[in-house]
Coordinates of C-alpha atoms in Angstrom, one line a residue:
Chain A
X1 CA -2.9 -2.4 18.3
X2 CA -5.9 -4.0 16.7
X3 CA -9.0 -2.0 16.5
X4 CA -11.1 -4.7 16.0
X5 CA -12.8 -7.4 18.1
X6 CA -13.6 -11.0 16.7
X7 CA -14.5 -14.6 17.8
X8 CA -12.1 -17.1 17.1
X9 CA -13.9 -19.7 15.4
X10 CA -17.3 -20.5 14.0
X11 CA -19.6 -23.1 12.1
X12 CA -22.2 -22.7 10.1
X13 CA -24.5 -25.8 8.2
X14 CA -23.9 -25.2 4.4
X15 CA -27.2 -23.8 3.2
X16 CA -27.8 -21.8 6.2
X17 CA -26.9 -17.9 7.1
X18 CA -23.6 -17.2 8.7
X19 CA -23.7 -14.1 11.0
X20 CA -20.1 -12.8 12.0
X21 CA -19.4 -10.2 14.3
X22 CA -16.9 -7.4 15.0
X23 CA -16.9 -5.5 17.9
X24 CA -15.1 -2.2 16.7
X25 CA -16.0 0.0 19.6
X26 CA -13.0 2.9 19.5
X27 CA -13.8 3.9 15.7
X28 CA -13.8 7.0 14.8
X29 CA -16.7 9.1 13.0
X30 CA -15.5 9.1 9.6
X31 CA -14.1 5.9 8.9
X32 CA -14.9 2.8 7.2
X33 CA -15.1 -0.7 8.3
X34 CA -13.8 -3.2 6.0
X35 CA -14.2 -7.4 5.8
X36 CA -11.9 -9.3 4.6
X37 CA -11.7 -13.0 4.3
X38 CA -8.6 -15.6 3.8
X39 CA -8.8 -19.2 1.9
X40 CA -5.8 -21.3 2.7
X41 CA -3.1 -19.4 2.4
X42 CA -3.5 -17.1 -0.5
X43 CA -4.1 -13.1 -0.5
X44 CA -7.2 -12.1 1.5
X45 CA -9.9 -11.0 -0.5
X46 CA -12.0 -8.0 0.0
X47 CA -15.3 -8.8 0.8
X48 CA -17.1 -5.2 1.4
X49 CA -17.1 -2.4 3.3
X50 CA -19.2 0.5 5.0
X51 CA -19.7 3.7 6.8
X52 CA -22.9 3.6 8.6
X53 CA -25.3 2.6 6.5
X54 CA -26.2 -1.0 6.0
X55 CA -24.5 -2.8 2.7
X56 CA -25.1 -5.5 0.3
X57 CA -23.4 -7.0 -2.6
X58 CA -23.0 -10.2 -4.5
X59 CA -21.3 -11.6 -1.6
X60 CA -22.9 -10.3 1.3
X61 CA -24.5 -7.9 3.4
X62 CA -22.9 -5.7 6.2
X63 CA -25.1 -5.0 9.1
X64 CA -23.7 -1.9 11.3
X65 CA -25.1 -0.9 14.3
X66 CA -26.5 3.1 14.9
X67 CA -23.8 3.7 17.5
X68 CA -21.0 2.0 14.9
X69 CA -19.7 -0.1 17.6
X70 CA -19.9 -3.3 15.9
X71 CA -21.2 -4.8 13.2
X72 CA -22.0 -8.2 11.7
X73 CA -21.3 -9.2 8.4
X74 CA -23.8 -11.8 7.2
X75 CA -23.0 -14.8 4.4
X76 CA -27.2 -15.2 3.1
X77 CA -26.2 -19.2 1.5
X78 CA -23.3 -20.4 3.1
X79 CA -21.4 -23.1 1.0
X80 CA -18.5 -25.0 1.3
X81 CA -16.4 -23.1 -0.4
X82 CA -17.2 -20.1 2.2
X83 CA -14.9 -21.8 4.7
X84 CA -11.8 -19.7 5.2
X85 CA -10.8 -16.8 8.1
X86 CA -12.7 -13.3 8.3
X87 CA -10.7 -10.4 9.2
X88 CA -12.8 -7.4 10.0
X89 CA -10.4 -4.1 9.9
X90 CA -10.9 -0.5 10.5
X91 CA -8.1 1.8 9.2
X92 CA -6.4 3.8 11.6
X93 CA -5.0 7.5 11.0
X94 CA -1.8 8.2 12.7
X95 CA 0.2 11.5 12.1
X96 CA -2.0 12.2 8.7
X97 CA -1.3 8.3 7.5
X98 CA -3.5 5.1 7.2
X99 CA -2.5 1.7 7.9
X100 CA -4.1 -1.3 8.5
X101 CA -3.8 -3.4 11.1
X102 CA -5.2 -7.0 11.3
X103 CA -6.8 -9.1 14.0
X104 CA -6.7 -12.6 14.7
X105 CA -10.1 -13.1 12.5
X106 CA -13.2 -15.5 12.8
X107 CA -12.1 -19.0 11.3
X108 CA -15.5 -20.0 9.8
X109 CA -15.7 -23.9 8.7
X110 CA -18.7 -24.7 7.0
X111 CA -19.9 -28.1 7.4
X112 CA -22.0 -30.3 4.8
Chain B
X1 CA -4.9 -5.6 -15.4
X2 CA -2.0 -7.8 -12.6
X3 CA -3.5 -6.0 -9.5
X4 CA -0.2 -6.4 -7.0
X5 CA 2.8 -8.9 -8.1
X6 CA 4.7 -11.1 -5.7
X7 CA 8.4 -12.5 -6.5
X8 CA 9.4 -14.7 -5.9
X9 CA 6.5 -17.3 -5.1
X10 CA 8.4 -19.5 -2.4
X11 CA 12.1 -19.3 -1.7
X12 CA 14.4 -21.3 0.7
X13 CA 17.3 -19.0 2.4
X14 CA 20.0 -20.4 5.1
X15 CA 20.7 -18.4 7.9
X16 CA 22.3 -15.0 7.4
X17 CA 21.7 -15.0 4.1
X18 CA 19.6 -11.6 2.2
X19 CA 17.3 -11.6 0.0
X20 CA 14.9 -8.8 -1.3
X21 CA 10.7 -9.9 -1.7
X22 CA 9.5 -7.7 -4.7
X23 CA 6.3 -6.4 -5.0
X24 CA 4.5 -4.2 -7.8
X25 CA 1.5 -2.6 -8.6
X26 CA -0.5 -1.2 -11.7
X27 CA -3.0 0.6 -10.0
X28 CA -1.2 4.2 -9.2
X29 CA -1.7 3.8 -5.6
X30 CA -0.4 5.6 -3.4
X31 CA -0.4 3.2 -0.5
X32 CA 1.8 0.1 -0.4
X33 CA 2.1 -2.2 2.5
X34 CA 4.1 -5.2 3.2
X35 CA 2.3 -7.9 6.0
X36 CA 3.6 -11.5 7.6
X37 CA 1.6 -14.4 8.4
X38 CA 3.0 -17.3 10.9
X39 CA 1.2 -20.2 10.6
X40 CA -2.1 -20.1 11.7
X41 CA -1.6 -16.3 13.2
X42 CA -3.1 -13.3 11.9
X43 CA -1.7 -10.7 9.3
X44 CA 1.2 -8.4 11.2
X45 CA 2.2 -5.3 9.6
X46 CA 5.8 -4.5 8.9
X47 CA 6.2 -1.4 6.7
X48 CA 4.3 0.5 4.4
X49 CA 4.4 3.6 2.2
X50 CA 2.6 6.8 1.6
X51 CA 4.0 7.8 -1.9
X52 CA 7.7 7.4 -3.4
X53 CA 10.5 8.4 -1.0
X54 CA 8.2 8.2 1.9
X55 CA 8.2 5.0 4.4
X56 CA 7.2 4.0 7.8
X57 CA 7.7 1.2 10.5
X58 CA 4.4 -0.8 10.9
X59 CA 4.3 -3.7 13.8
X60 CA 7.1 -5.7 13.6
X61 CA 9.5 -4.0 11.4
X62 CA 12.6 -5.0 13.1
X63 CA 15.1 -7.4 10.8
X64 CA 13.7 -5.3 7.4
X65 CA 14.3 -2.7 5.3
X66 CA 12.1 -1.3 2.6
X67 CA 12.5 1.1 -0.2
X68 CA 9.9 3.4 -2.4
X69 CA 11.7 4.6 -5.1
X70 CA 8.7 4.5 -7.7
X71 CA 4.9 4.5 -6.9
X72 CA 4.9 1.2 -8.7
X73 CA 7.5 -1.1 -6.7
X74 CA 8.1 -1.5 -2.8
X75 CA 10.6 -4.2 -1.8
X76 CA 11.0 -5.9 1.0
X77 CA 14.6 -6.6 2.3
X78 CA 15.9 -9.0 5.1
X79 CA 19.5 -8.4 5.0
X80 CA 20.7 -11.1 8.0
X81 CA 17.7 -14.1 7.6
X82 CA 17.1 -15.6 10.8
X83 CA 14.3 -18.8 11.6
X84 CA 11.9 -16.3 13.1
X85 CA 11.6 -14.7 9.7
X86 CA 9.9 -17.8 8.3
X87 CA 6.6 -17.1 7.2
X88 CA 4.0 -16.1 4.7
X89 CA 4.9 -12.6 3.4
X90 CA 2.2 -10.2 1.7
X91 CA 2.2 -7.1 0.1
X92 CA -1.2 -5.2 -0.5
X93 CA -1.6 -1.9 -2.1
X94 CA -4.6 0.7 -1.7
X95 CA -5.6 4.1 -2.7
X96 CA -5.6 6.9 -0.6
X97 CA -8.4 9.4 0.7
X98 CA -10.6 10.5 2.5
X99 CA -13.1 7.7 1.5
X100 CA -13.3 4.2 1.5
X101 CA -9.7 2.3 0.3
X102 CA -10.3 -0.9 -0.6
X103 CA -6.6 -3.1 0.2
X104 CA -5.8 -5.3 -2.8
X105 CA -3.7 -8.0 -1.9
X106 CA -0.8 -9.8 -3.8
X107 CA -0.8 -13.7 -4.0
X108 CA 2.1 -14.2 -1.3
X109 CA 5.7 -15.3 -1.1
X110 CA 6.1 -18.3 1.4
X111 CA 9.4 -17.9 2.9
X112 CA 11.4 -20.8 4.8
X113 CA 14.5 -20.0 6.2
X114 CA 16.8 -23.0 7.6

């Protein structure tokens, strides 16, 4: 049922950009894409989100292609603590509802 | 402001035992979900909520039950525990609209069942 299409795994040198994609090629016109990432085990943690447009914050920046296939989000200064599993998620609307609905995420390890 | 409150944090159950996961929020929103999480496995969705009185199946609902009584509380219930329940449960709340919902998650409640 996921929407969403991720790499399993990924490393990244600590100090370097980290460039994760997310193919999300069934989404509709009007909604968002969301990232998420997961440290351990503890509650995932919005990261950002967007339409079409691309996005920055004090995390990171969202890059999403014109066709809003896919989309890459992009960690500028990777650290250490950066390590932990990306979930990229596009809400689905069925019978006037939203849900959720995960994929199996990007584990990114960042390596000193 | 608490965001979204797990109870308990970690519990132990035997077999064919219930128990009831709580969850609250302080945010007014509308939209209250519960997820699992199997070790090193994804988030799976097992019920969520549009508003009080009003709940649906998500993924893998079987074995639960779940309750909206308030826009502020949505428990979880396992009423016969069984091994395969063992797992990380979460419960996440958002907004709803036409717009961008942001999900805010609750810490967790790490359930073992023996």
């Amino acid at each position: 049922d996921a929407k969403t299409t991720q790499p399993p795994s990924m490393d990244c040198a600590e100090g370097r950009a980290a460039n994760l994609p997310c193919n999300h090629s069934t989404i509709s016109g009007n909604e968002y894409v969301y990232w998420y990432r997961q440290i351990h085990s503890q509650g995932p943690q919005y990261i950002i989100h967007g339409l079409k447009n691309n996005e920055t914050n004090e995390m990171a920046s969202l890059i999403i292609t014109e066709d809003r296939k896919s989309s890459t989000l992009i960690l500028p200064h990777a650290t250490l603590r950066d390590t932990a599993v990306y979930y990229c998620i596009v809400r689905l609307r069925t019978s006037g509802t939203y849900k959720y609905i995960f994929g199996t995420g990007t584990r990114l390890k960042v390596l000193a | 402001n608490a965001g979204v409150t797990q109870t308990p944090k970690f519990r132990i159950l035997k077999i064919g035992q219930s128990m009831t996961l709580q969850c609250t929020q302080d945010m007014n929103h509308n939209y209250m979900y519960w997820y699992r999480q199997d070790p090193g496995m994804g988030l799976k969705l097992i019920y969520y909520s549009v508003g009080a009185g009003i709940t649906d199946k998500g993924e893998v609902p079987n074995g639960y039950n779940v309750s909206r009584s308030t826009t502020e509380d949505f428990p979880l219930r396992l009423e016969l525990a069984a091994p395969s329940q063992t797992s990380v449960y979460f419960c996440a709340s958002s907004s709803v609209g036409a717009g961008a919902n942001v999900l805010t998650f609750g810490a967790g409640s790490r359930l073992t069942v023996l």
